[in-house]
């Protein structure tokens, strides 16, 4: 039996075991979302009419008090009747529909310590915004994991992902760094997430600072290239924080961007090699504080491990960046 979910004037059908967020996004109806795994709380909605099953909603993301007050995580909740929900953040507007596509592994490349580049050829083009992510399904397990898109929106037929090895990881150590081979088919679901630039006609063209930790560089490449295609003179500072020089990658691409775009600066920062004479050392968020006196009027883009993202938010606020201009993508591990 299926029900309907309504936000504003948009009503969508929702299967019995289909998360509410999935139903909205597949119908091309925007709902705020970030992790799609119950860990961030971005998709919280108020159920003003009807009933939902909270399913696997973690208690620290959706508390008992919030449940009692009628809140739900759209990425986890299943409908138990027709529902009407309210939420913030432009819910109800049109968006690129969420889809499942077959892809063929075109390339697997070791690009840095414990880091792989995957290139996946799609069976048909996928519409997305640069900075969003896709989910890969680990064959035979049903396990799904999120990986950010490196591409710009025009590069819609071959997706590029950067994947960091996690010891014991179901998707990484046991699949992407183990059996996965060129020519194999993988299932891709996307696009997902809210980590993307405003449309060109709403983009204020102001200075940007982007800080990525490890493979958190991935979506920042697509964002920076998109912003520079709109205005090659735009001021963009891209910090890449890694433990050591062996973790750096795509230095040639960064050098090319810096050569062709006078406002673009790439700043690699090593946290665990204090003696480096080639690169700056410490944390990228501290380097930003040293380099920039005021970020009033700037936008900030943070991606990677949650502690780095939290430090970045604090650093941006210390430099007077408006909270609404701060964007973040946390690489939070899947809830256990
Ligand atoms: P799991 O089987 O999920 O974890 C194995 C064990 O390791 C568990 O105990 C788990 O808690 C722990 N663990 C998992 N991750 C970490 C970690 N980072 N540090 C310490 N312990 C950990 N990863 C990328 O490499 N590139 C990306 O572009 C990328 N994009 C993401 C986008 C989003 C929105 C999110 C939420 C995550 C993203 N991630 C990305 C992380 C990725 O989705 C997986 O969580 C990661 O690859 C580990 O998956 P796994 O199945 O190998 O490990
Ligand atoms: Fe639902 Fe993160 S908790 S998108």
mmCIF file of C-alpha atoms and ligand atoms in Angstrom:
data_model
loop_
_atom_site.group_PDB
_atom_site.id
_atom_site.type_symbol
_atom_site.label_atom_id
_atom_site.label_comp_id
_atom_site.label_asym_id
_atom_site.label_seq_id
_atom_site.Cartn_x
_atom_site.Cartn_y
_atom_site.Cartn_z
ATOM 1 C CA UNK A 1 0.000 0.000 0.000
ATOM 2 C CA UNK A 2 1.377 3.420 -0.840
ATOM 3 C CA UNK A 3 0.562 6.862 0.577
ATOM 4 C CA UNK A 4 1.193 10.443 -0.433
ATOM 5 C CA UNK A 5 3.442 13.080 1.143
ATOM 6 C CA UNK A 6 2.686 16.760 0.646
ATOM 7 C CA UNK A 7 4.934 19.784 1.121
ATOM 8 C CA UNK A 8 3.496 23.157 0.120
ATOM 9 C CA UNK A 9 1.543 22.497 -3.069
ATOM 10 C CA UNK A 10 3.583 19.450 -4.111
ATOM 11 C CA UNK A 11 2.162 15.985 -3.434
ATOM 12 C CA UNK A 12 4.208 12.879 -4.233
ATOM 13 C CA UNK A 13 3.439 9.152 -4.016
ATOM 14 C CA UNK A 14 5.541 7.255 -1.490
ATOM 15 C CA UNK A 15 5.971 3.462 -1.408
ATOM 16 C CA UNK A 16 5.458 1.550 1.836
ATOM 17 C CA UNK A 17 9.142 0.985 2.451
ATOM 18 C CA UNK A 18 10.404 4.122 0.699
ATOM 19 C CA UNK A 19 11.985 6.899 2.787
ATOM 20 C CA UNK A 20 10.029 10.163 2.458
ATOM 21 C CA UNK A 21 13.104 12.060 1.230
ATOM 22 C CA UNK A 22 13.690 9.457 -1.481
ATOM 23 C CA UNK A 23 10.097 9.892 -2.709
ATOM 24 C CA UNK A 24 10.376 13.696 -2.915
ATOM 25 C CA UNK A 25 13.770 13.692 -4.639
ATOM 26 C CA UNK A 26 12.811 10.979 -7.160
ATOM 27 C CA UNK A 27 9.796 13.107 -8.087
ATOM 28 C CA UNK A 28 12.170 16.053 -8.662
ATOM 29 C CA UNK A 29 10.837 17.946 -5.608
ATOM 30 C CA UNK A 30 13.515 19.587 -3.432
ATOM 31 C CA UNK A 31 13.786 18.754 0.283
ATOM 32 C CA UNK A 32 16.741 19.941 2.376
ATOM 33 C CA UNK A 33 19.156 16.997 2.661
ATOM 34 C CA UNK A 34 22.802 16.309 3.247
ATOM 35 C CA UNK A 35 23.948 12.864 4.497
ATOM 36 C CA UNK A 36 20.967 10.616 3.566
ATOM 37 C CA UNK A 37 21.989 8.285 6.408
ATOM 38 C CA UNK A 38 20.365 9.807 9.504
ATOM 39 C CA UNK A 39 23.480 11.452 10.938
ATOM 40 C CA UNK A 40 23.225 15.190 10.091
ATOM 41 C CA UNK A 41 19.635 16.291 10.827
ATOM 42 C CA UNK A 42 19.409 18.532 7.731
ATOM 43 C CA UNK A 43 16.294 16.710 6.497
ATOM 44 C CA UNK A 44 14.260 17.286 9.674
ATOM 45 C CA UNK A 45 10.586 17.975 8.848
ATOM 46 C CA UNK A 46 7.518 18.710 10.971
ATOM 47 C CA UNK A 47 4.685 16.248 10.312
ATOM 48 C CA UNK A 48 1.621 18.471 10.615
ATOM 49 C CA UNK A 49 -0.856 15.805 9.502
ATOM 50 C CA UNK A 50 -0.607 11.991 9.352
ATOM 51 C CA UNK A 51 1.742 9.388 10.859
ATOM 52 C CA UNK A 52 5.262 8.121 10.121
ATOM 53 C CA UNK A 53 7.476 5.245 11.253
ATOM 54 C CA UNK A 54 10.863 6.700 12.291
ATOM 55 C CA UNK A 55 12.554 3.402 11.407
ATOM 56 C CA UNK A 56 16.353 3.682 11.956
ATOM 57 C CA UNK A 57 16.449 7.384 12.938
ATOM 58 C CA UNK A 58 19.364 7.616 15.431
ATOM 59 C CA UNK A 59 18.330 8.944 18.857
ATOM 60 C CA UNK A 60 21.099 11.540 18.873
ATOM 61 C CA UNK A 61 19.899 13.020 15.560
ATOM 62 C CA UNK A 62 16.168 12.849 16.402
ATOM 63 C CA UNK A 63 15.544 12.976 20.157
ATOM 64 C CA UNK A 64 12.486 11.577 21.952
ATOM 65 C CA UNK A 65 11.305 15.130 22.625
ATOM 66 C CA UNK A 66 11.552 15.962 18.914
ATOM 67 C CA UNK A 67 9.593 12.824 17.993
ATOM 68 C CA UNK A 68 6.935 13.780 20.540
ATOM 69 C CA UNK A 69 6.810 17.269 19.009
ATOM 70 C CA UNK A 70 6.031 15.781 15.569
ATOM 71 C CA UNK A 71 9.483 16.072 13.978
ATOM 72 C CA UNK A 72 10.889 13.373 11.683
ATOM 73 C CA UNK A 73 13.996 12.713 9.594
ATOM 74 C CA UNK A 74 12.767 12.617 6.003
ATOM 75 C CA UNK A 75 15.690 10.397 4.945
ATOM 76 C CA UNK A 76 14.633 7.675 7.410
ATOM 77 C CA UNK A 77 10.868 8.035 7.926
ATOM 78 C CA UNK A 78 8.381 5.739 6.168
ATOM 79 C CA UNK A 79 4.747 6.807 5.818
ATOM 80 C CA UNK A 80 2.001 5.079 7.797
ATOM 81 C CA UNK A 81 -0.736 7.285 6.288
ATOM 82 C CA UNK A 82 -0.926 10.225 3.912
ATOM 83 C CA UNK A 83 1.121 13.032 5.462
ATOM 84 C CA UNK A 84 1.551 16.777 5.195
ATOM 85 C CA UNK A 85 4.976 18.092 6.219
ATOM 86 C CA UNK A 86 6.557 21.494 6.727
ATOM 87 C CA UNK A 87 10.209 22.344 6.427
ATOM 88 C CA UNK A 88 12.557 25.229 5.681
ATOM 89 C CA UNK A 89 15.059 25.776 2.904
ATOM 90 C CA UNK A 90 13.006 26.113 -0.280
ATOM 91 C CA UNK A 91 11.350 22.691 0.007
ATOM 92 C CA UNK A 92 8.953 22.016 -2.848
ATOM 93 C CA UNK A 93 10.904 23.713 -5.634
ATOM 94 C CA UNK A 94 12.034 21.688 -8.659
ATOM 95 C CA UNK A 95 15.367 19.864 -8.498
ATOM 96 C CA UNK A 96 17.359 17.346 -10.529
ATOM 97 C CA UNK A 97 15.546 14.031 -9.897
ATOM 98 C CA UNK A 98 17.237 11.310 -7.863
ATOM 99 C CA UNK A 99 17.872 8.256 -10.064
ATOM 100 C CA UNK A 100 19.457 4.804 -10.068
ATOM 101 C CA UNK A 101 21.849 4.275 -12.955
ATOM 102 C CA UNK A 102 24.121 1.459 -14.048
ATOM 103 C CA UNK A 103 27.738 2.498 -14.504
ATOM 104 C CA UNK A 104 30.842 0.782 -15.844
ATOM 105 C CA UNK A 105 34.166 1.228 -14.086
ATOM 106 C CA UNK A 106 36.370 2.950 -16.694
ATOM 107 C CA UNK A 107 39.433 3.668 -14.575
ATOM 108 C CA UNK A 108 40.864 2.950 -11.135
ATOM 109 C CA UNK A 109 43.973 4.948 -10.279
ATOM 110 C CA UNK A 110 46.018 5.169 -7.085
ATOM 111 C CA UNK A 111 46.591 8.908 -6.795
ATOM 112 C CA UNK A 112 47.947 9.308 -3.255
ATOM 113 C CA UNK A 113 48.518 7.301 -0.079
ATOM 114 C CA UNK A 114 45.419 5.107 0.477
ATOM 115 C CA UNK A 115 43.496 7.186 -2.073
ATOM 116 C CA UNK A 116 41.925 6.061 -5.338
ATOM 117 C CA UNK A 117 40.370 7.881 -8.259
ATOM 118 C CA UNK A 118 37.403 6.058 -9.841
ATOM 119 C CA UNK A 119 35.991 6.981 -13.216
ATOM 120 C CA UNK A 120 32.523 5.550 -13.841
ATOM 121 C CA UNK A 121 30.908 5.627 -17.297
ATOM 122 C CA UNK A 122 27.133 6.045 -16.988
ATOM 123 C CA UNK A 123 24.541 4.221 -19.080
ATOM 124 C CA UNK A 124 22.922 7.664 -19.643
ATOM 125 C CA UNK A 125 23.752 11.227 -18.536
ATOM 126 C CA UNK A 126 22.934 12.266 -14.962
ATOM 127 C CA UNK A 127 21.805 15.824 -14.183
ATOM 128 C CA UNK A 128 23.407 17.187 -10.971
ATOM 129 C CA UNK A 129 24.956 20.297 -9.467
ATOM 130 C CA UNK A 130 28.731 20.403 -9.027
ATOM 131 C CA UNK A 131 29.471 19.585 -5.365
ATOM 132 C CA UNK A 132 26.684 17.016 -4.913
ATOM 133 C CA UNK A 133 27.384 13.335 -4.275
ATOM 134 C CA UNK A 134 26.243 9.895 -5.390
ATOM 135 C CA UNK A 135 25.793 6.674 -3.475
ATOM 136 C CA UNK A 136 27.448 3.427 -4.559
ATOM 137 C CA UNK A 137 25.912 0.101 -3.589
ATOM 138 C CA UNK A 138 28.390 -2.569 -2.517
ATOM 139 C CA UNK A 139 27.390 -5.643 -4.592
ATOM 140 C CA UNK A 140 25.643 -8.440 -2.734
ATOM 141 C CA UNK A 141 25.420 -6.525 0.570
ATOM 142 C CA UNK A 142 22.871 -3.720 0.147
ATOM 143 C CA UNK A 143 25.455 -1.431 1.838
ATOM 144 C CA UNK A 144 25.339 2.078 0.347
ATOM 145 C CA UNK A 145 28.061 4.683 0.777
ATOM 146 C CA UNK A 146 28.275 8.300 -0.327
ATOM 147 C CA UNK A 147 31.041 9.690 -2.587
ATOM 148 C CA UNK A 148 31.268 13.310 -3.738
ATOM 149 C CA UNK A 149 31.346 14.169 -7.408
ATOM 150 C CA UNK A 150 34.515 15.849 -8.670
ATOM 151 C CA UNK A 151 32.805 16.823 -11.923
ATOM 152 C CA UNK A 152 31.229 20.018 -13.151
ATOM 153 C CA UNK A 153 27.581 19.709 -14.214
ATOM 154 C CA UNK A 154 28.553 19.532 -17.910
ATOM 155 C CA UNK A 155 30.650 16.395 -17.255
ATOM 156 C CA UNK A 156 27.529 14.263 -16.887
ATOM 157 C CA UNK A 157 28.495 10.995 -18.612
ATOM 158 C CA UNK A 158 31.684 9.916 -16.819
ATOM 159 C CA UNK A 159 31.663 10.518 -13.060
ATOM 160 C CA UNK A 160 34.881 10.992 -11.111
ATOM 161 C CA UNK A 161 35.139 10.054 -7.425
ATOM 162 C CA UNK A 162 38.065 10.180 -4.952
ATOM 163 C CA UNK A 163 37.937 7.439 -2.342
ATOM 164 C CA UNK A 164 40.013 7.151 0.831
ATOM 165 C CA UNK A 165 40.677 3.708 2.340
ATOM 166 C CA UNK A 166 39.022 3.087 5.731
ATOM 167 C CA UNK A 167 40.540 0.065 7.515
ATOM 168 C CA UNK A 168 37.974 -2.727 7.661
ATOM 169 C CA UNK A 169 35.497 -0.637 5.669
ATOM 170 C CA UNK A 170 32.706 -2.504 3.869
ATOM 171 C CA UNK A 171 32.848 -0.237 0.802
ATOM 172 C CA UNK A 172 36.523 0.703 0.774
ATOM 173 C CA UNK A 173 38.849 -1.984 2.156
ATOM 174 C CA UNK A 174 36.510 -4.849 1.290
ATOM 175 C CA UNK A 175 35.419 -3.686 -2.169
ATOM 176 C CA UNK A 176 36.855 -0.558 -3.852
ATOM 177 C CA UNK A 177 40.407 -1.350 -2.649
ATOM 178 C CA UNK A 178 39.906 -5.118 -2.972
ATOM 179 C CA UNK A 179 37.896 -6.805 -5.728
ATOM 180 C CA UNK A 180 36.591 -3.886 -7.811
ATOM 181 C CA UNK A 181 38.046 -3.948 -11.344
ATOM 182 C CA UNK A 182 37.866 -1.966 -14.589
ATOM 183 C CA UNK A 183 34.941 -3.133 -16.751
ATOM 184 C CA UNK A 184 32.701 -4.090 -13.821
ATOM 185 C CA UNK A 185 29.187 -2.727 -13.421
ATOM 186 C CA UNK A 186 28.284 -0.694 -10.342
ATOM 187 C CA UNK A 187 25.004 0.829 -9.205
ATOM 188 C CA UNK A 188 25.033 4.598 -8.802
ATOM 189 C CA UNK A 189 22.234 6.522 -7.066
ATOM 190 C CA UNK A 190 22.175 10.307 -7.200
ATOM 191 C CA UNK A 191 22.373 13.223 -7.137
ATOM 192 C CA UNK A 192 22.103 13.976 -3.412
ATOM 193 C CA UNK A 193 23.060 16.724 -0.988
ATOM 194 C CA UNK A 194 22.893 20.491 -0.647
ATOM 195 C CA UNK A 195 26.576 21.310 -1.159
ATOM 196 C CA UNK A 196 26.346 23.350 -4.353
ATOM 197 C CA UNK A 197 26.579 26.910 -5.659
ATOM 198 C CA UNK A 198 23.508 29.071 -6.185
ATOM 199 C CA UNK A 199 22.362 29.278 -9.824
ATOM 200 C CA UNK A 200 24.485 31.649 -11.937
ATOM 201 C CA UNK A 201 21.835 34.404 -11.902
ATOM 202 C CA UNK A 202 21.705 34.330 -8.061
ATOM 203 C CA UNK A 203 25.470 33.970 -7.518
ATOM 204 C CA UNK A 204 26.862 37.239 -6.071
ATOM 205 C CA UNK A 205 30.307 36.449 -7.526
ATOM 206 C CA UNK A 206 31.964 37.285 -4.181
ATOM 207 C CA UNK A 207 35.248 35.828 -2.911
ATOM 208 C CA UNK A 208 35.202 32.174 -1.886
ATOM 209 C CA UNK A 209 37.273 30.147 0.530
ATOM 210 C CA UNK A 210 37.167 26.371 0.206
ATOM 211 C CA UNK A 211 38.769 24.023 2.741
ATOM 212 C CA UNK A 212 38.943 20.273 2.157
ATOM 213 C CA UNK A 213 40.408 17.555 4.354
ATOM 214 C CA UNK A 214 41.799 14.500 2.508
ATOM 215 C CA UNK A 215 39.317 13.379 -0.154
ATOM 216 C CA UNK A 216 37.179 16.341 0.973
ATOM 217 C CA UNK A 217 39.009 18.038 -1.895
ATOM 218 C CA UNK A 218 36.774 16.134 -4.361
ATOM 219 C CA UNK A 219 33.632 18.335 -4.513
ATOM 220 C CA UNK A 220 35.685 21.520 -4.022
ATOM 221 C CA UNK A 221 37.326 20.903 -7.412
ATOM 222 C CA UNK A 222 33.920 20.881 -9.131
ATOM 223 C CA UNK A 223 32.759 23.937 -7.174
ATOM 224 C CA UNK A 224 35.930 25.925 -7.916
ATOM 225 C CA UNK A 225 35.891 25.044 -11.620
ATOM 226 C CA UNK A 226 32.202 25.973 -11.862
ATOM 227 C CA UNK A 227 32.747 29.322 -10.109
ATOM 228 C CA UNK A 228 35.765 30.074 -12.316
ATOM 229 C CA UNK A 229 33.821 29.211 -15.472
ATOM 230 C CA UNK A 230 31.322 31.910 -14.425
ATOM 231 C CA UNK A 231 34.104 34.423 -13.721
ATOM 232 C CA UNK A 232 37.763 33.463 -14.351
ATOM 233 C CA UNK A 233 38.912 36.456 -12.264
ATOM 234 C CA UNK A 234 36.961 35.478 -9.144
ATOM 235 C CA UNK A 235 38.947 35.408 -5.901
ATOM 236 C CA UNK A 236 39.066 31.794 -4.662
ATOM 237 C CA UNK A 237 41.329 30.389 -1.956
ATOM 238 C CA UNK A 238 41.374 26.579 -1.893
ATOM 239 C CA UNK A 239 43.085 24.967 1.117
ATOM 240 C CA UNK A 240 43.794 21.206 1.045
ATOM 241 C CA UNK A 241 44.563 19.784 4.468
ATOM 242 C CA UNK A 242 46.304 16.385 4.599
ATOM 243 C CA UNK A 243 48.557 14.544 7.038
ATOM 244 C CA UNK A 244 51.667 14.402 4.829
ATOM 245 C CA UNK A 245 52.981 15.162 1.337
ATOM 246 C CA UNK A 246 52.181 11.567 0.298
ATOM 247 C CA UNK A 247 48.473 12.409 0.686
ATOM 248 C CA UNK A 248 48.501 15.299 -1.800
ATOM 249 C CA UNK A 249 47.148 14.792 -5.305
ATOM 250 C CA UNK A 250 46.013 16.700 -8.406
ATOM 251 C CA UNK A 251 48.757 19.274 -7.875
ATOM 252 C CA UNK A 252 49.105 19.664 -11.668
ATOM 253 C CA UNK A 253 45.414 20.447 -12.060
ATOM 254 C CA UNK A 254 45.644 23.027 -9.272
ATOM 255 C CA UNK A 255 48.726 24.613 -10.893
ATOM 256 C CA UNK A 256 46.881 24.813 -14.239
ATOM 257 C CA UNK A 257 43.907 26.540 -12.596
ATOM 258 C CA UNK A 258 46.211 29.003 -10.824
ATOM 259 C CA UNK A 259 48.009 29.754 -14.124
ATOM 260 C CA UNK A 260 44.817 30.408 -16.066
ATOM 261 C CA UNK A 261 42.794 32.174 -13.328
ATOM 262 C CA UNK A 262 44.595 35.078 -11.604
ATOM 263 C CA UNK A 263 42.277 35.096 -8.564
ATOM 264 C CA UNK A 264 42.683 31.374 -7.787
ATOM 265 C CA UNK A 265 45.116 30.299 -5.055
ATOM 266 C CA UNK A 266 45.759 26.685 -4.030
ATOM 267 C CA UNK A 267 47.262 26.106 -0.600
ATOM 268 C CA UNK A 268 48.255 22.570 0.476
ATOM 269 C CA UNK A 269 48.779 22.225 4.249
ATOM 270 C CA UNK A 270 50.414 19.285 6.055
ATOM 271 C CA UNK A 271 49.286 18.511 9.609
ATOM 272 C CA UNK A 272 51.781 15.753 10.474
ATOM 273 C CA UNK A 273 55.027 16.861 8.810
ATOM 274 C CA UNK A 274 56.119 19.933 10.743
ATOM 275 C CA UNK A 275 59.581 19.940 9.146
ATOM 276 C CA UNK A 276 58.359 20.319 5.535
ATOM 277 C CA UNK A 277 60.264 22.993 3.639
ATOM 278 C CA UNK A 278 57.992 22.732 0.574
ATOM 279 C CA UNK A 279 54.514 23.068 2.075
ATOM 280 C CA UNK A 280 52.817 24.975 4.853
ATOM 281 C CA UNK A 281 52.276 22.979 8.003
ATOM 282 C CA UNK A 282 49.552 22.824 10.646
ATOM 283 C CA UNK A 283 45.800 22.879 10.082
ATOM 284 C CA UNK A 284 44.221 24.505 7.026
ATOM 285 C CA UNK A 285 41.679 26.362 9.170
ATOM 286 C CA UNK A 286 44.540 27.999 11.144
ATOM 287 C CA UNK A 287 46.271 28.940 7.882
ATOM 288 C CA UNK A 288 43.036 30.608 6.734
ATOM 289 C CA UNK A 289 42.950 32.619 9.993
ATOM 290 C CA UNK A 290 46.563 33.689 9.432
ATOM 291 C CA UNK A 291 45.937 34.670 5.807
ATOM 292 C CA UNK A 292 42.567 36.429 5.868
ATOM 293 C CA UNK A 293 41.802 39.346 8.207
ATOM 294 C CA UNK A 294 38.137 39.738 7.225
ATOM 295 C CA UNK A 295 35.850 37.350 5.332
ATOM 296 C CA UNK A 296 32.851 39.656 5.422
ATOM 297 C CA UNK A 297 31.021 39.195 2.097
ATOM 298 C CA UNK A 298 32.836 35.902 1.361
ATOM 299 C CA UNK A 299 31.267 32.459 1.037
ATOM 300 C CA UNK A 300 32.887 29.482 2.757
ATOM 301 C CA UNK A 301 32.864 25.828 1.677
ATOM 302 C CA UNK A 302 34.039 23.076 4.029
ATOM 303 C CA UNK A 303 34.282 19.382 3.216
ATOM 304 C CA UNK A 304 35.796 16.387 4.944
ATOM 305 C CA UNK A 305 36.065 14.959 8.474
ATOM 306 C CA UNK A 306 33.536 16.537 10.896
ATOM 307 C CA UNK A 307 36.193 17.951 13.323
ATOM 308 C CA UNK A 308 37.821 19.856 10.446
ATOM 309 C CA UNK A 309 34.444 21.127 9.248
ATOM 310 C CA UNK A 310 33.562 22.303 12.796
ATOM 311 C CA UNK A 311 36.918 24.091 13.099
ATOM 312 C CA UNK A 312 36.266 25.744 9.740
ATOM 313 C CA UNK A 313 32.857 27.044 10.787
ATOM 314 C CA UNK A 314 34.453 28.631 13.890
ATOM 315 C CA UNK A 315 37.277 30.141 11.828
ATOM 316 C CA UNK A 316 34.874 31.605 9.266
ATOM 317 C CA UNK A 317 32.703 33.141 11.980
ATOM 318 C CA UNK A 318 35.798 34.636 13.664
ATOM 319 C CA UNK A 319 36.542 36.364 10.373
ATOM 320 C CA UNK A 320 32.975 37.729 10.214
ATOM 321 C CA UNK A 321 31.591 35.481 7.459
ATOM 322 C CA UNK A 322 27.772 35.507 7.548
ATOM 323 C CA UNK A 323 26.405 32.122 8.788
ATOM 324 C CA UNK A 324 24.156 31.793 5.712
ATOM 325 C CA UNK A 325 27.295 31.948 3.516
ATOM 326 C CA UNK A 326 28.884 28.942 5.266
ATOM 327 C CA UNK A 327 28.353 25.620 3.458
ATOM 328 C CA UNK A 328 29.499 22.257 4.751
ATOM 329 C CA UNK A 329 29.737 18.625 3.679
ATOM 330 C CA UNK A 330 30.609 16.302 6.540
ATOM 331 C CA UNK A 331 32.113 12.927 5.638
ATOM 332 C CA UNK A 332 30.396 11.358 8.659
ATOM 333 C CA UNK A 333 30.771 7.565 8.853
ATOM 334 C CA UNK A 334 27.557 5.583 8.395
ATOM 335 C CA UNK A 335 25.613 5.025 11.607
ATOM 336 C CA UNK A 336 26.294 1.600 13.059
HETATM 337 P P1 LIG B 1 32.441 1.422 7.101
HETATM 338 O O1 LIG B 1 32.200 -0.035 6.907
HETATM 339 O O2 LIG B 1 31.258 2.323 7.061
HETATM 340 O O3 LIG B 1 33.260 1.687 8.417
HETATM 341 C C1 LIG B 1 34.191 0.754 8.965
HETATM 342 C C2 LIG B 1 34.579 1.212 10.369
HETATM 343 O O4 LIG B 1 35.375 2.395 10.274
HETATM 344 C C3 LIG B 1 33.371 1.605 11.235
HETATM 345 O O5 LIG B 1 33.671 1.268 12.566
HETATM 346 C C4 LIG B 1 33.276 3.087 11.054
HETATM 347 O O6 LIG B 1 32.632 3.737 12.144
HETATM 348 C C5 LIG B 1 34.742 3.492 10.940
HETATM 349 N N1 LIG B 1 34.942 4.643 10.043
HETATM 350 C C6 LIG B 1 34.333 4.881 8.865
HETATM 351 N N2 LIG B 1 34.793 6.012 8.301
HETATM 352 C C7 LIG B 1 35.726 6.485 9.155
HETATM 353 C C8 LIG B 1 36.563 7.624 9.141
HETATM 354 N N3 LIG B 1 36.536 8.517 8.146
HETATM 355 N N4 LIG B 1 37.409 7.794 10.192
HETATM 356 C C9 LIG B 1 37.460 6.916 11.206
HETATM 357 N N5 LIG B 1 36.680 5.826 11.279
HETATM 358 C C10 LIG B 1 35.823 5.599 10.258
HETATM 359 N N6 LIG B 1 34.619 9.309 1.464
HETATM 360 C C11 LIG B 1 35.570 9.468 0.495
HETATM 361 O O7 LIG B 1 36.646 8.840 0.567
HETATM 362 N N7 LIG B 1 35.358 10.299 -0.576
HETATM 363 C C12 LIG B 1 34.233 11.033 -0.720
HETATM 364 O O8 LIG B 1 34.088 11.779 -1.699
HETATM 365 C C13 LIG B 1 33.219 10.906 0.302
HETATM 366 N N8 LIG B 1 32.076 11.624 0.222
HETATM 367 C C14 LIG B 1 31.155 11.541 1.238
HETATM 368 C C15 LIG B 1 30.006 12.334 1.170
HETATM 369 C C16 LIG B 1 29.090 12.274 2.206
HETATM 370 C C17 LIG B 1 27.848 13.166 2.144
HETATM 371 C C18 LIG B 1 29.282 11.388 3.303
HETATM 372 C C19 LIG B 1 28.272 11.321 4.416
HETATM 373 C C20 LIG B 1 30.405 10.589 3.354
HETATM 374 C C21 LIG B 1 31.362 10.649 2.322
HETATM 375 N N9 LIG B 1 32.502 9.859 2.354
HETATM 376 C C22 LIG B 1 33.453 10.012 1.374
HETATM 377 C C23 LIG B 1 32.652 8.768 3.349
HETATM 378 C C24 LIG B 1 32.118 7.464 2.723
HETATM 379 O O9 LIG B 1 30.746 7.592 2.415
HETATM 380 C C25 LIG B 1 32.246 6.249 3.651
HETATM 381 O O10 LIG B 1 31.739 6.540 4.924
HETATM 382 C C26 LIG B 1 33.697 5.783 3.768
HETATM 383 O O11 LIG B 1 34.224 5.474 2.497
HETATM 384 C C27 LIG B 1 33.808 4.538 4.690
HETATM 385 O O12 LIG B 1 32.947 3.559 4.190
HETATM 386 P P2 LIG B 1 33.257 1.998 4.431
HETATM 387 O O13 LIG B 1 32.018 1.250 4.078
HETATM 388 O O14 LIG B 1 34.524 1.619 3.771
HETATM 389 O O15 LIG B 1 33.515 1.939 6.000
HETATM 390 FE FE1 LIG B 2 18.636 12.991 6.879
HETATM 391 FE FE2 LIG B 2 21.166 13.791 7.140
HETATM 392 S S1 LIG B 2 19.813 13.049 8.674
HETATM 393 S S2 LIG B 2 19.891 13.951 5.357
#
